[in-house]
Coordinates of C-alpha atoms and ligand atoms in Angstrom, one line a residue:
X1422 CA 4.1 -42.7 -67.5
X1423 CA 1.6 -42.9 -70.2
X1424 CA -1.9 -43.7 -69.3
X1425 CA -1.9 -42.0 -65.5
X1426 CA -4.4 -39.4 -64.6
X1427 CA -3.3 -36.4 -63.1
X1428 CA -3.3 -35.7 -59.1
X1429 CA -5.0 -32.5 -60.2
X1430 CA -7.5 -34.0 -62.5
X1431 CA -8.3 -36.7 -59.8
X1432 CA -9.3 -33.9 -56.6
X1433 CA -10.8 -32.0 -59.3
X1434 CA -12.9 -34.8 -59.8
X1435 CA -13.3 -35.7 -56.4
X1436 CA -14.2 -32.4 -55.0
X1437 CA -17.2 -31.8 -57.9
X1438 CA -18.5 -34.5 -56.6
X1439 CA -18.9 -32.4 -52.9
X1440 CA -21.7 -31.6 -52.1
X1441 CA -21.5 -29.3 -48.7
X1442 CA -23.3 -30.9 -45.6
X1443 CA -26.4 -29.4 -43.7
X1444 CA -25.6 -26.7 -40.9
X1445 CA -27.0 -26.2 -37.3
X1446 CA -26.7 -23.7 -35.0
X1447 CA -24.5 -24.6 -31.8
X1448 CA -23.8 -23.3 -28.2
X1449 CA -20.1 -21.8 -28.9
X1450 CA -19.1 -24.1 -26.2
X1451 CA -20.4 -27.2 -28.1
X1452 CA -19.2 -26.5 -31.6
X1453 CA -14.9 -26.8 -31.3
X1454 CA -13.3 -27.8 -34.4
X1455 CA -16.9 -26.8 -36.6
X1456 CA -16.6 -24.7 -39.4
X1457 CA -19.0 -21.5 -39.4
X1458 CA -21.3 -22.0 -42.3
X1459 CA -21.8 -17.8 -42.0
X1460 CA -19.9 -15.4 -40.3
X1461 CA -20.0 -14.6 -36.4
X1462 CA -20.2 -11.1 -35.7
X1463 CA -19.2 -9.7 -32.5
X1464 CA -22.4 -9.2 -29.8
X1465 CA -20.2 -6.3 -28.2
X1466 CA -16.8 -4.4 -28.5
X1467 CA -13.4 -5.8 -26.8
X1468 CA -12.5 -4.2 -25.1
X1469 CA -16.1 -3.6 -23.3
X1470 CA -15.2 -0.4 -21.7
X1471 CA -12.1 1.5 -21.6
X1472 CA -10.0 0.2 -19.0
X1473 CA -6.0 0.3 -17.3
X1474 CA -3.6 -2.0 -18.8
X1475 CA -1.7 -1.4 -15.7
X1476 CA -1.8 -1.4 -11.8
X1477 CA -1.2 2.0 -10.6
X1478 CA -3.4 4.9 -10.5
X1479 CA -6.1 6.7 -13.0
X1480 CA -5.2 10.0 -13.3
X1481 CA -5.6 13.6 -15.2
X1482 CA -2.6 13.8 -17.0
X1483 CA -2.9 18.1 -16.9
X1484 CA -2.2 17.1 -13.1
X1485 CA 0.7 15.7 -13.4
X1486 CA 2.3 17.4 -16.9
X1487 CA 5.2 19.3 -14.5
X1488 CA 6.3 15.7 -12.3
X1489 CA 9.9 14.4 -13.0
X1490 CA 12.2 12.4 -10.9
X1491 CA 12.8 15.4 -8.9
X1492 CA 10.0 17.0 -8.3
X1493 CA 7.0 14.4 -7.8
X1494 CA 3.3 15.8 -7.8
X1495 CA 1.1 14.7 -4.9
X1496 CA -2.2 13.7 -5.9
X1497 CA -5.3 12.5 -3.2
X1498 CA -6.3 9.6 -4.4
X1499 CA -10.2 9.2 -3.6
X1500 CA -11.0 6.0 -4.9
X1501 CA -10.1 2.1 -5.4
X1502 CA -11.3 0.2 -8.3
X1503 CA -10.4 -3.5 -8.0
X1504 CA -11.1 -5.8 -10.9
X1505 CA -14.4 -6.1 -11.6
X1506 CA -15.7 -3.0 -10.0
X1507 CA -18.6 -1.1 -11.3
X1508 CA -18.2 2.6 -10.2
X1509 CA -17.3 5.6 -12.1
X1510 CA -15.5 8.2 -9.1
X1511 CA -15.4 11.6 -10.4
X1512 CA -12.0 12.7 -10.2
X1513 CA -11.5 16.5 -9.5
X1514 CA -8.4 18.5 -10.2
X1515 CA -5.3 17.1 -8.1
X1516 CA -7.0 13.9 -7.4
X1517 CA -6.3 10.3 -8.6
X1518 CA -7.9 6.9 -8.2
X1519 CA -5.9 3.3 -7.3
X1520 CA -6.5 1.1 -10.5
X1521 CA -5.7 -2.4 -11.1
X1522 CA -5.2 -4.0 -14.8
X1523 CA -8.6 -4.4 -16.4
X1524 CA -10.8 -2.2 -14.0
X1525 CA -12.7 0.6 -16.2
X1526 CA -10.9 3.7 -16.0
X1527 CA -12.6 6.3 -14.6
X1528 CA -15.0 9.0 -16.9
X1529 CA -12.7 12.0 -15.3
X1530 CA -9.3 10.4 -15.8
X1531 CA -6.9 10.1 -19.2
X1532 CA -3.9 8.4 -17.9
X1533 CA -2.7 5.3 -15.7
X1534 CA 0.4 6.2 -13.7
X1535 CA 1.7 2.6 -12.8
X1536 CA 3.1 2.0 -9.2
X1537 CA 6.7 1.9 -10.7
X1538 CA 6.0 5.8 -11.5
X1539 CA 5.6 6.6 -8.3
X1540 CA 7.1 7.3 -4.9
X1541 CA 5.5 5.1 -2.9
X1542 CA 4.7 2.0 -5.4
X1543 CA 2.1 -0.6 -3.9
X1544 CA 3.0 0.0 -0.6
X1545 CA 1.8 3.2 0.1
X1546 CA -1.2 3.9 -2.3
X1547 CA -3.9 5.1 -0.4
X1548 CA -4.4 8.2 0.8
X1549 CA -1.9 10.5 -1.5
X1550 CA 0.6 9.4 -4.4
X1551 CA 3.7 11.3 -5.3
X1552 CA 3.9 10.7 -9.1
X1553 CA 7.4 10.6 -10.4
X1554 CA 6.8 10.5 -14.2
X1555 CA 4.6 12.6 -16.4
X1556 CA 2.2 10.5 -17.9
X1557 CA 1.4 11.5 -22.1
X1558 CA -2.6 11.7 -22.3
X1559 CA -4.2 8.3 -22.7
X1560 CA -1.1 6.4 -21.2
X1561 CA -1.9 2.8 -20.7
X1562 CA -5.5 3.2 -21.1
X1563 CA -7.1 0.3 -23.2
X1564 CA -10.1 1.6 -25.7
X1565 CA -13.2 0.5 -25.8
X1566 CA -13.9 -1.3 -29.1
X1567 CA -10.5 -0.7 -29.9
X1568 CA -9.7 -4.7 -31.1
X1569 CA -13.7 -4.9 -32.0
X1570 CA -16.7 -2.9 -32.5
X1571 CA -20.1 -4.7 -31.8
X1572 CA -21.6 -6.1 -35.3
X1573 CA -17.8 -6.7 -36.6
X1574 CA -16.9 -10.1 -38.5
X1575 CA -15.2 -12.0 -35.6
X1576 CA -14.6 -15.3 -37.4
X1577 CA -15.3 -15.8 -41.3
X1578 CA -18.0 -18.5 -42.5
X1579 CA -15.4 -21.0 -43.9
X1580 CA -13.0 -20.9 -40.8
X1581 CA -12.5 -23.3 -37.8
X1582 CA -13.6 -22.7 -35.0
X1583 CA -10.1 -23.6 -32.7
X1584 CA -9.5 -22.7 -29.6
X1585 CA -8.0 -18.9 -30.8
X1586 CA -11.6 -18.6 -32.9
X1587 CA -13.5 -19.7 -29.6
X1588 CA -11.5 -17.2 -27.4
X1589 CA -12.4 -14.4 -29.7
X1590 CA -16.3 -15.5 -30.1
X1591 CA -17.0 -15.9 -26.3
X1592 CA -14.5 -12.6 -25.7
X1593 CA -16.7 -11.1 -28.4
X1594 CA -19.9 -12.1 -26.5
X1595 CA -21.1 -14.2 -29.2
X1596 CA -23.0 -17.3 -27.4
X1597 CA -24.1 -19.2 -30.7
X1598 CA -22.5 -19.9 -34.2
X1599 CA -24.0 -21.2 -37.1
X1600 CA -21.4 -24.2 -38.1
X1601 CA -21.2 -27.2 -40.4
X1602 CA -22.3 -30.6 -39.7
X1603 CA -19.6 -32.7 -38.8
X1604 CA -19.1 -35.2 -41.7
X1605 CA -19.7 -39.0 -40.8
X1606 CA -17.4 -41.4 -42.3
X1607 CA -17.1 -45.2 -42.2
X1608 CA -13.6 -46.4 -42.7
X1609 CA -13.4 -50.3 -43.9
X1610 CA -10.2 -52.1 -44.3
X1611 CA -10.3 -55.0 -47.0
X1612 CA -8.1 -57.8 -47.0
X1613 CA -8.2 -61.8 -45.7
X1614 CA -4.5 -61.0 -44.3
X1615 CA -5.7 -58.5 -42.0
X1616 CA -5.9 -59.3 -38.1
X1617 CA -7.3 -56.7 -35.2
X1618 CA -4.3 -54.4 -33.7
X1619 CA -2.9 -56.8 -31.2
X1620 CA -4.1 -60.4 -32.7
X1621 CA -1.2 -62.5 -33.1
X1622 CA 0.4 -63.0 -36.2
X1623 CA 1.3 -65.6 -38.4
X1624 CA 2.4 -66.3 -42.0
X1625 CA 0.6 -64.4 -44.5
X1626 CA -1.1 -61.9 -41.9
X1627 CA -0.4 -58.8 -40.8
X1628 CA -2.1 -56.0 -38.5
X1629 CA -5.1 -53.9 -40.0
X1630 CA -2.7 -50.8 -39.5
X1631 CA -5.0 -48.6 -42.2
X1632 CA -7.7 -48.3 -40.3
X1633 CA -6.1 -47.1 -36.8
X1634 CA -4.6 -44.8 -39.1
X1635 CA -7.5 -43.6 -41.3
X1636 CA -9.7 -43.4 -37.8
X1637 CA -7.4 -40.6 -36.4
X1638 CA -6.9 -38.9 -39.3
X1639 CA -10.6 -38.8 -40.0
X1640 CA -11.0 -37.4 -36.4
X1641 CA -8.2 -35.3 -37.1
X1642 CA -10.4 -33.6 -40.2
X1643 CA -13.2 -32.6 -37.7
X1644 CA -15.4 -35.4 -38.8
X1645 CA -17.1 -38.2 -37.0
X1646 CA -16.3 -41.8 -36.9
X1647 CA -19.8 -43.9 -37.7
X1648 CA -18.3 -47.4 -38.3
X1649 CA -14.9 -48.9 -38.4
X1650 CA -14.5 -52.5 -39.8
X1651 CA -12.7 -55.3 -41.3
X1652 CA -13.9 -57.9 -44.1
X1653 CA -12.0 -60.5 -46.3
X1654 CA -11.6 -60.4 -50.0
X1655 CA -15.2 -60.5 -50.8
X1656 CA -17.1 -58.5 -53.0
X1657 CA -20.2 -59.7 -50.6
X1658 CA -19.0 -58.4 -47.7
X1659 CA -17.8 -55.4 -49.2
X1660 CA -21.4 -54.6 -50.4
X1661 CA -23.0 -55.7 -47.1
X1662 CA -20.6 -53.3 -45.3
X1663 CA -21.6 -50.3 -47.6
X1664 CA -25.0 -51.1 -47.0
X1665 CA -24.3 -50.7 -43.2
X1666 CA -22.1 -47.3 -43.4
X1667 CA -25.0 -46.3 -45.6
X1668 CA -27.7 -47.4 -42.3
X1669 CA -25.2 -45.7 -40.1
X1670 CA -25.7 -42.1 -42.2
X1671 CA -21.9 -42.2 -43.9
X1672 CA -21.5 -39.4 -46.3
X1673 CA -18.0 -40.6 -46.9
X1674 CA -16.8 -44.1 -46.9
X1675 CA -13.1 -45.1 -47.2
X1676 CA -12.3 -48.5 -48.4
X1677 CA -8.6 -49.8 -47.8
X1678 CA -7.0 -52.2 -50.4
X1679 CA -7.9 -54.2 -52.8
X1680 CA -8.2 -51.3 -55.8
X1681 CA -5.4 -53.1 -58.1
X1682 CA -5.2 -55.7 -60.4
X1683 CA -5.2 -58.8 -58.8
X1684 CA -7.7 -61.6 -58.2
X1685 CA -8.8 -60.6 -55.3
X1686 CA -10.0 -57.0 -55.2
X1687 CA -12.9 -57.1 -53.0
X1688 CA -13.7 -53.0 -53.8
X1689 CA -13.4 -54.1 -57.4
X1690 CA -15.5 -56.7 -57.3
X1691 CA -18.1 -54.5 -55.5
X1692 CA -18.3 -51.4 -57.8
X1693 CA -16.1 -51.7 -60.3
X1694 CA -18.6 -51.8 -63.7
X1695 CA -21.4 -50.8 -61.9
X1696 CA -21.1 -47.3 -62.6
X1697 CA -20.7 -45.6 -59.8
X1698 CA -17.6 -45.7 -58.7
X1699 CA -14.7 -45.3 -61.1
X1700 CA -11.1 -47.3 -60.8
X1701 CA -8.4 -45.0 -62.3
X1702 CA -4.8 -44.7 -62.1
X1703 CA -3.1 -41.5 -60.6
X1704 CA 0.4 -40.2 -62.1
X1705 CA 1.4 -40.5 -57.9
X1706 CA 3.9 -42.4 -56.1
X1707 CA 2.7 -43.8 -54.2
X1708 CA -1.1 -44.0 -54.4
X1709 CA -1.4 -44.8 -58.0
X1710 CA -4.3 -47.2 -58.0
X1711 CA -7.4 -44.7 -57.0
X1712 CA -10.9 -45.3 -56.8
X1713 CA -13.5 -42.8 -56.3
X1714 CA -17.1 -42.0 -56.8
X1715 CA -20.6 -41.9 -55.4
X1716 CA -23.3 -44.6 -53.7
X1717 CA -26.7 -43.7 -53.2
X1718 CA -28.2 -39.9 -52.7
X1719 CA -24.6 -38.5 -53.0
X1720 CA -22.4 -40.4 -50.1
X1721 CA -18.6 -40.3 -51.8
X1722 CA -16.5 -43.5 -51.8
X1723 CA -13.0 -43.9 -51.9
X1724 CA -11.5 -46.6 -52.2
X1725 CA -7.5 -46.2 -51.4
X1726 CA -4.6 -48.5 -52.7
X1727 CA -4.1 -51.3 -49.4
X1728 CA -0.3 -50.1 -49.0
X1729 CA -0.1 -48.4 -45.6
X1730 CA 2.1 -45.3 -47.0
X1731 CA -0.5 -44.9 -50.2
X1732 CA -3.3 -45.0 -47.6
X1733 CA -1.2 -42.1 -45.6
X1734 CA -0.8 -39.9 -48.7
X1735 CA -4.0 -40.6 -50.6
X1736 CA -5.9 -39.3 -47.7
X1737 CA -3.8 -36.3 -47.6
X1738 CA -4.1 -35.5 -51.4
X1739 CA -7.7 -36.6 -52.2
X1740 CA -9.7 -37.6 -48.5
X1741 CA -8.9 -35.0 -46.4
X1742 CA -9.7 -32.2 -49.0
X1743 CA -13.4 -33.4 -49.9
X1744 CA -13.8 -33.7 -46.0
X1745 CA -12.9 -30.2 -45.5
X1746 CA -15.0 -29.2 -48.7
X1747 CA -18.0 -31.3 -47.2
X1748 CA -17.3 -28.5 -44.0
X1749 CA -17.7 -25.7 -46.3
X1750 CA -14.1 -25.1 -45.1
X1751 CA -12.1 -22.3 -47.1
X1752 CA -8.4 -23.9 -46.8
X1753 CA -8.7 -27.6 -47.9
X1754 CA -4.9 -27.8 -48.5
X1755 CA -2.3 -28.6 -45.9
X1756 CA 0.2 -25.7 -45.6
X1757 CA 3.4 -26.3 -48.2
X1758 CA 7.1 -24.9 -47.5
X1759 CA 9.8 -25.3 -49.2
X1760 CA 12.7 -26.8 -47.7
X1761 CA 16.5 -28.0 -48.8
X1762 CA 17.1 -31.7 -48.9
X1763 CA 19.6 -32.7 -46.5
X1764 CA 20.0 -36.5 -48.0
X1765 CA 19.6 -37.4 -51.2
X1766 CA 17.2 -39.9 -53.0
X1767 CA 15.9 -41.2 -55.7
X1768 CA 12.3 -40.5 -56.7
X1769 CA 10.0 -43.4 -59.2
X1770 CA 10.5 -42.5 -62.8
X1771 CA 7.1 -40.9 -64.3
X1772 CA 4.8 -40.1 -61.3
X1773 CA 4.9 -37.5 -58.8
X1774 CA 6.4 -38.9 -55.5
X1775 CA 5.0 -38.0 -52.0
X1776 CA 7.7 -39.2 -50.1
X1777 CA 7.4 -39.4 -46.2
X1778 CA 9.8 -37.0 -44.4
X1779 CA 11.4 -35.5 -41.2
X1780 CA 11.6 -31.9 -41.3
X1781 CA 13.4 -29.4 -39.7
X1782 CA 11.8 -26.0 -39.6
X1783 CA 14.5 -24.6 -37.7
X1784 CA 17.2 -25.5 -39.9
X1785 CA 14.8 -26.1 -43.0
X1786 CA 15.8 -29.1 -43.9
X1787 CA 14.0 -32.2 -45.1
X1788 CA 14.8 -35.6 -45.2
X1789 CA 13.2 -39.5 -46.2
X1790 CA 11.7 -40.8 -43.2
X1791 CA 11.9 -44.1 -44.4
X1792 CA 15.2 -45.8 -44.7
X1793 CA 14.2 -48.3 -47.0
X1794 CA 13.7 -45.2 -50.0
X1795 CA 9.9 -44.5 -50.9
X1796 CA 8.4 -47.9 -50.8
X1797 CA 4.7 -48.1 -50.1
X1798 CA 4.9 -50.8 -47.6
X1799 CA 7.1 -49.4 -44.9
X1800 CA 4.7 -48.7 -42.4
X1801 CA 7.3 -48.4 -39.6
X1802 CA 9.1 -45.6 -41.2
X1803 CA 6.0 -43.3 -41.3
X1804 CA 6.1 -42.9 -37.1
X1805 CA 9.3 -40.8 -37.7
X1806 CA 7.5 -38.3 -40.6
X1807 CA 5.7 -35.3 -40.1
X1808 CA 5.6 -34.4 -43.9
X1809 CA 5.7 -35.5 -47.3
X1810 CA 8.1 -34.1 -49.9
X1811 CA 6.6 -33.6 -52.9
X1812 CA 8.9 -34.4 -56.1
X1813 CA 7.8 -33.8 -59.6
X1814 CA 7.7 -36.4 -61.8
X1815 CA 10.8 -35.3 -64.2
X1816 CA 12.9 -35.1 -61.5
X1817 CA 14.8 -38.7 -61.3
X1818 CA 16.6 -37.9 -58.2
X1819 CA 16.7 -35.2 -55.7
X1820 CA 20.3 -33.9 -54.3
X1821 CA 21.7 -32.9 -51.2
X1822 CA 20.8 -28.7 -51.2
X1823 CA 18.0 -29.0 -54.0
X1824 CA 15.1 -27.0 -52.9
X1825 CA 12.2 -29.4 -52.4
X1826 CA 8.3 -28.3 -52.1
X1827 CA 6.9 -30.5 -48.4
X1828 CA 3.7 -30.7 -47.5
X1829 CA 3.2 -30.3 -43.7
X1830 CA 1.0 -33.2 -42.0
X1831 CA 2.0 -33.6 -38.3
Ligands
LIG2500 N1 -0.2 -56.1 -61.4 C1 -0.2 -55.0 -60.7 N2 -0.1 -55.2 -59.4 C2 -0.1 -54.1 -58.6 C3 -0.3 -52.8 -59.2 C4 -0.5 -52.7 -60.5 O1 -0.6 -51.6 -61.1 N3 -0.4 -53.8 -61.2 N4 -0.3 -51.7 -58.3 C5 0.5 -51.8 -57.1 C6 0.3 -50.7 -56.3 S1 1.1 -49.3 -56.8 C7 -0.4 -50.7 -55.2 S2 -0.4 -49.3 -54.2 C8 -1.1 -51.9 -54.7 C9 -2.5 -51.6 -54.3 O2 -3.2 -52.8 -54.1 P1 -4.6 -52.9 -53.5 O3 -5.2 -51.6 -53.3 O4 -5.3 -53.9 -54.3 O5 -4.3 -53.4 -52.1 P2 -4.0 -54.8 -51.5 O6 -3.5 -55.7 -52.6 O7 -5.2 -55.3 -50.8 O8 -2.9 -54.5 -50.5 C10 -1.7 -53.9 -50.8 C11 -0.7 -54.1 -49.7 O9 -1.1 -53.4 -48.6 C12 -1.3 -54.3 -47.5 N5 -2.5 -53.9 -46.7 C13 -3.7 -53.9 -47.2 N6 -4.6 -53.5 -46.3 C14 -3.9 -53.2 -45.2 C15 -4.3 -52.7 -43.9 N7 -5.5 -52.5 -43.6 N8 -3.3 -52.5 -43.0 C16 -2.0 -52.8 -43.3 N9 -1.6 -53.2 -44.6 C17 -2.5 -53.5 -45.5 C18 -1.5 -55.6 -48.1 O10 -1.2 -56.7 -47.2 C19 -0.5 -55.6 -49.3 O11 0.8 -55.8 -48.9 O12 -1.1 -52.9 -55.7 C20 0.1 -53.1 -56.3 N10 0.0 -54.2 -57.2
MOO2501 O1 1.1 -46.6 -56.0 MO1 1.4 -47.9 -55.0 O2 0.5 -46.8 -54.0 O3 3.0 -47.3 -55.2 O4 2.3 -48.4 -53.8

């Protein structure tokens, strides 16, 4: 379709407009889901101190070389080291100590025998063992520093810190991380048609559905939620409102509806000639009418086509990157498979389609979520997808067994 701007050329737009968000330094306890602005090193090694990685006993394996099923080795063992014991027992020749997983091994020793190598197992473990099993020299003993040493790069600046990044830092004895800011966004839903979730309906209105939705996925992008709110088709109240995200810090704004060509475009009305902001159209289906731009000392504004399934897949292609950008982030992109279609459909002629879909990972398959085909306003259909299959904009139609690129939202 003549006349449509590129999805690439729009983020490329949108992201040059990023500009990345102050960091602070953070308790690793307080800072979930922040992205490290530099890298966290580790404080110490993991392990902290060599150490068994099974109950049984800490031996010299020289000891022990000759035992086999059928002629055990008796060894005295002369200490016990429980979990979280401090104690280094010297260990002479023909002795052993009781170890359970985790305690540090003792100085003297240079293999764990576990219980099942034994004679005498759990039961009978003080006073002598009868080892069954030769042990090879540094049998289940874990290394000090051999995951970490003390000064490596534990998590990457760029990287979120989830709950596997946290684990490591706090396992790595690293107490503070240096992490972006969480972004704060205001998320406005235009429209005189629009009621609050739950209203009553009548003729001509409908739910505000975009901005439950654009809430959670905002959340969802490790930012913070600084206004949510509703106005008519009025350019005034559009401005008010944008003075007020502005008062309550926004760096991002997200407008809903009212982008397009009619007469009542509130967003439009608002920006539209003043500069700022630019209205363009996007070679996407759906998500074709785009606005984007900046207010102020930098604070980006989007301003998303009102259909609940553009709102859905705009956010994905061009909010949700410049929110992970704004994070200093290092993957901005959803992950992408490809997967074979298991329906067929038919895609709009002359712009990329982002269709809603149910994936199978097992079987990798992919198919519409939406019964209805790819239209933008069936807002029901998107509680079944956890994707979007991406169709280029040659293809007319995609077949049962075509290979098709999905992007991977849920
Ligand atoms: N003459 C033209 N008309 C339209 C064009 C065009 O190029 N020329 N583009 C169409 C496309 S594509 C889209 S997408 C829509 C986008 O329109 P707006 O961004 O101006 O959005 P609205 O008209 O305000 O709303 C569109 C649609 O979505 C519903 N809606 C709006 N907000 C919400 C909300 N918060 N929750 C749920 N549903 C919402 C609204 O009721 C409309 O049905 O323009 C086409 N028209
Ligand atoms: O581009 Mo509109 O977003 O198709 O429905």
């Amino acid at each position: 379709m003549s006349g449509l701007r590129s999805v690439e050329d729009q983020l490329v737009r949108v992201l040059a407009a990023v500009r990345p968000i102050g960091g602070e330094t953070l308790p690793v306890g307080h800072a979930a889901g922040r992205t490290l602005t530099a890298p966290a090193l580790a404080a110490h090694d993991i392990p902290l101190f060599d150490n068994s990685a099974m109950d049984g006993f800490a031996v010299r394996a020289a000891d022990v070389a000759a035992a086999g099923p059928g002629h055990p080795v008796s060894l005295r063992v002369v200490a016990d080291l429980p979990a979280g014991v401090a104690t280094d027992p010297p260990l002479a020749a023909g002795e052993a100590a009781r170890i359970m997983t985790g305690s540090p091994t003792p100085t003297d020793a240079d293999a764990i025998v576990p219980f099942e190598s034994t004679a005498g197992g759990l039961a009978d473990s003080l006073g002598t063992v009868e080892v069954l099993e030769a042990p090879t020299p540094g049998a289940f003993i874990r290394r000090r520093g051999a995951d970490l040493r003390t000064g490596d790069v534990v998590i990457d600046a760029g990287e979120r810190l989830g709950p596997f990044q946290v684990a490591a830092a706090v396992a790595a004895g690293i107490d503070v991380v240096t992490v972006a800011r969480a972004p704060r966004v205001a998320v406005i839903s235009t429209g005189s048609e629009l009621l609050a979730p739950g209203e009553p309906v009548r003729r001509g209105l409908i739910p505000d559905s975009n901005g439950p939705l654009l809430a959670q996925l905002v959340v969802e992008a490790d930012a913070e939620l600084v206004l949510t709110s509703r106005v008519s088709d009025d350019g005034a109240e559009v401005a008010q409102v944008t003075a007020d995200a502005r008062a309550a810090g926004a760096d991002v704004i997200v407008f809903t509806g009212g982008v397009s060509a009619g007469a009542y475009e509130p967003v439009r009305a608002a920006f539209d000639g003043h500069g700022e902001v630019e209205f363009t159209r996007v070679s996407m289906q759906p998500g074709k009418p785009q606005a984007f731009g900046t207010v102020g000392d930098g604070c980006l504004v989007f301003g998303l086509p009102g259909n609940p399934v553009s709102v859905a897949v705009s956010f994905e292609v061009f909010v949700r990157p410049a929110l992970l950008a704004l994070q200093g982030r290092s993957v901005i992109q959803r992950p992408r498979v490809t997967l074979t279609a298991a329906e067929s459909w038919t895609t709009p002629p002359g712009r990329r389609q982002y269709l809603p879909a149910v994936v199978d990972l097992v079987a990798r398959t992919v198919r519409p979520a939406t019964a209805g085909g790819s239209g933008s306003h069936l807002a029901g259909g998107l509680a079944r997808a956890s994707a979007f299959a991406i169709v280029p904009a040659e293809v007319a139609r995609v077949a049962v067994g075509d290979d098709v690129d999905v992007m991977l939202v849920g």
